[in-house]
């Protein structure tokens, strides 16, 4: 998940900086005007949270993996709580590519897998749109071939 996936990290970090930057300014102004300048010092909490979040986003981004195997798709993610999802090709009901406005700005797309069991729905974020479409077509083809044998 290199290349375009680095765009996912950039996108998430930019969103972190924008939202916590706005929160810092708003909190500083609100506390400064309503409670006094001494209370405005609490506006340093969002930048501290931003520094922590910056590191955590990098660790989370590096934890995402997926592998197309012979009979199923393996998706793993997580740093502290490792999560692995195995979706058999024959159980896939719908494979779709999604890309919101922010994702499109960064040249990213996600592949969403749907199965009959809601608990096994899975997403692979941060893909190059061409790779997402290739993966969707491949998974759909494998799913149709495997489900025909059921």
C-alpha positions as a printed Julia matrix, in Angstrom:
150×3 Matrix{Float64}:
   0.0     0.0     0.0
   2.68    2.5    -1.0
   2.43    5.29   -3.57
  -1.12    6.62   -3.51
  -1.54    5.26    0.0
   0.92    7.92    1.17
  -1.77   10.34    0.0
  -4.08    8.81    2.6
  -1.61    9.7     5.34
  -1.19   13.24    3.94
  -4.97   13.66    3.73
  -5.59   12.48    7.29
  -2.76   14.61    8.68
  -4.04   17.68    6.82
  -7.52   17.12    8.24
  -6.01   16.76   11.71
  -4.1    20.05   11.39
  -7.07   21.95    9.94
  -9.63   20.81   12.52
  -7.4    21.05   15.56
  -5.97   24.35   14.29
  -9.48   25.78   14.08
 -10.26   24.36   17.52
  -7.11   25.99   18.94
  -7.99   29.41   17.56
 -11.64   29.13   18.6
 -10.83   27.88   22.08
  -8.18   30.54   22.61
 -10.53   33.34   21.53
 -13.5    32.01   23.47
 -11.57   31.46   26.69
  -9.67   34.74   26.3
 -12.86   36.74   25.83
 -15.1    34.96   28.34
 -12.77   33.79   31.1
  -9.7    35.97   30.77
  -6.22   35.67   29.28
  -4.99   33.2    31.89
  -7.64   30.67   30.83
  -6.69   31.11   27.16
  -3.56   29.1    27.98
  -5.76   25.99   27.78
  -5.72   26.56   24.02
  -2.35   24.74   24.0
  -4.18   21.43   24.56
  -5.31   20.98   20.92
  -1.74   21.46   19.53
  -0.49   18.86   22.02
  -3.26   16.55   20.82
  -2.23   17.37   17.26
   1.36   16.25   17.89
   0.16   12.99   19.43
  -2.35   12.45   16.6
   0.34   13.1    13.97
   2.41   10.21   15.31
  -0.6     7.9    15.78
  -1.85    8.51   12.23
   1.56    7.47   10.88
   1.55    4.28   12.95
  -2.02    3.48   11.91
  -1.27    4.11    8.23
   1.73    1.76    8.29
  -0.41   -1.02    9.81
  -2.82   -1.36    6.84
  -2.23   -4.37    4.56
  -4.23   -6.46    2.14
  -3.38   -9.6     0.21
  -5.2   -11.4    -2.56
  -4.85  -15.09   -1.73
  -6.01  -18.21   -3.6
  -9.46  -18.48   -1.97
  -9.92  -15.24   -0.05
  -8.88  -11.66    0.54
  -6.96  -10.87    3.72
  -7.16   -7.35    5.19
  -5.15   -6.52    8.31
  -4.81   -3.32   10.27
  -4.24   -1.96   13.74
  -1.35   -1.17   16.02
  -2.46   -1.9    19.56
  -5.46   -4.01   18.61
  -4.55   -5.98   15.52
  -7.53   -6.86   13.35
  -7.48   -9.31   10.47
 -10.46   -9.79    8.21
 -10.62  -12.72    5.81
 -13.3   -12.5     3.16
 -13.78  -15.64    1.03
 -14.29  -14.71   -2.61
 -17.45  -16.83   -2.83
 -19.09  -14.87    0.01
 -18.68  -11.44   -1.55
 -22.02  -10.0    -2.61
 -20.97   -6.51   -3.65
 -17.62   -4.85   -4.27
 -17.72   -1.1    -4.78
 -15.26    1.73   -5.23
 -16.0     4.91   -3.28
 -14.28    8.28   -3.28
 -15.56   11.34   -1.44
 -14.64   14.9    -2.39
 -11.61   15.08   -0.08
 -10.38   11.67   -1.26
 -10.78   12.71   -4.9
  -8.76   15.89   -4.23
  -5.91   13.68   -3.0
  -6.33   11.17   -5.85
  -7.59    8.37   -3.59
 -10.35    5.78   -3.6
 -11.54    3.03   -1.25
 -12.77   -0.47   -2.01
 -15.77   -1.55    0.07
 -16.6    -5.27    0.31
 -20.08   -6.39    1.33
 -21.03   -9.92    2.37
 -24.2   -11.5     3.69
 -22.88  -11.19    7.25
 -22.67   -7.5     8.15
 -19.8    -8.17   10.55
 -17.49   -9.19    7.7
 -17.93   -6.09    5.57
 -14.48   -4.65    4.97
 -12.87   -1.56    3.48
  -9.47   -0.99    1.9
  -8.8     2.78    2.01
  -6.21    4.97    0.33
  -5.87    3.24   -3.04
  -5.0     4.81   -6.35
  -8.34    4.97   -8.27
  -6.97    2.75  -11.08
  -5.81    0.15   -8.53
  -9.17    0.34   -6.75
 -11.0    -0.35  -10.02
  -8.6    -3.18  -10.9
  -9.12   -4.72   -7.45
 -12.91   -4.33   -7.71
 -12.98   -6.03  -11.12
 -10.66   -8.84   -9.96
 -12.63   -9.47   -6.75
 -15.93   -9.4    -8.62
 -14.6   -11.9   -11.15
 -13.25  -14.2    -8.41
 -16.47  -13.84   -6.42
 -18.65  -14.79   -9.39
 -16.44  -17.8   -10.17
 -16.48  -19.04   -6.55
 -20.17  -18.42   -5.9
 -21.15  -20.35   -9.02
 -19.82  -23.48   -7.33
 -22.05  -23.06   -4.25
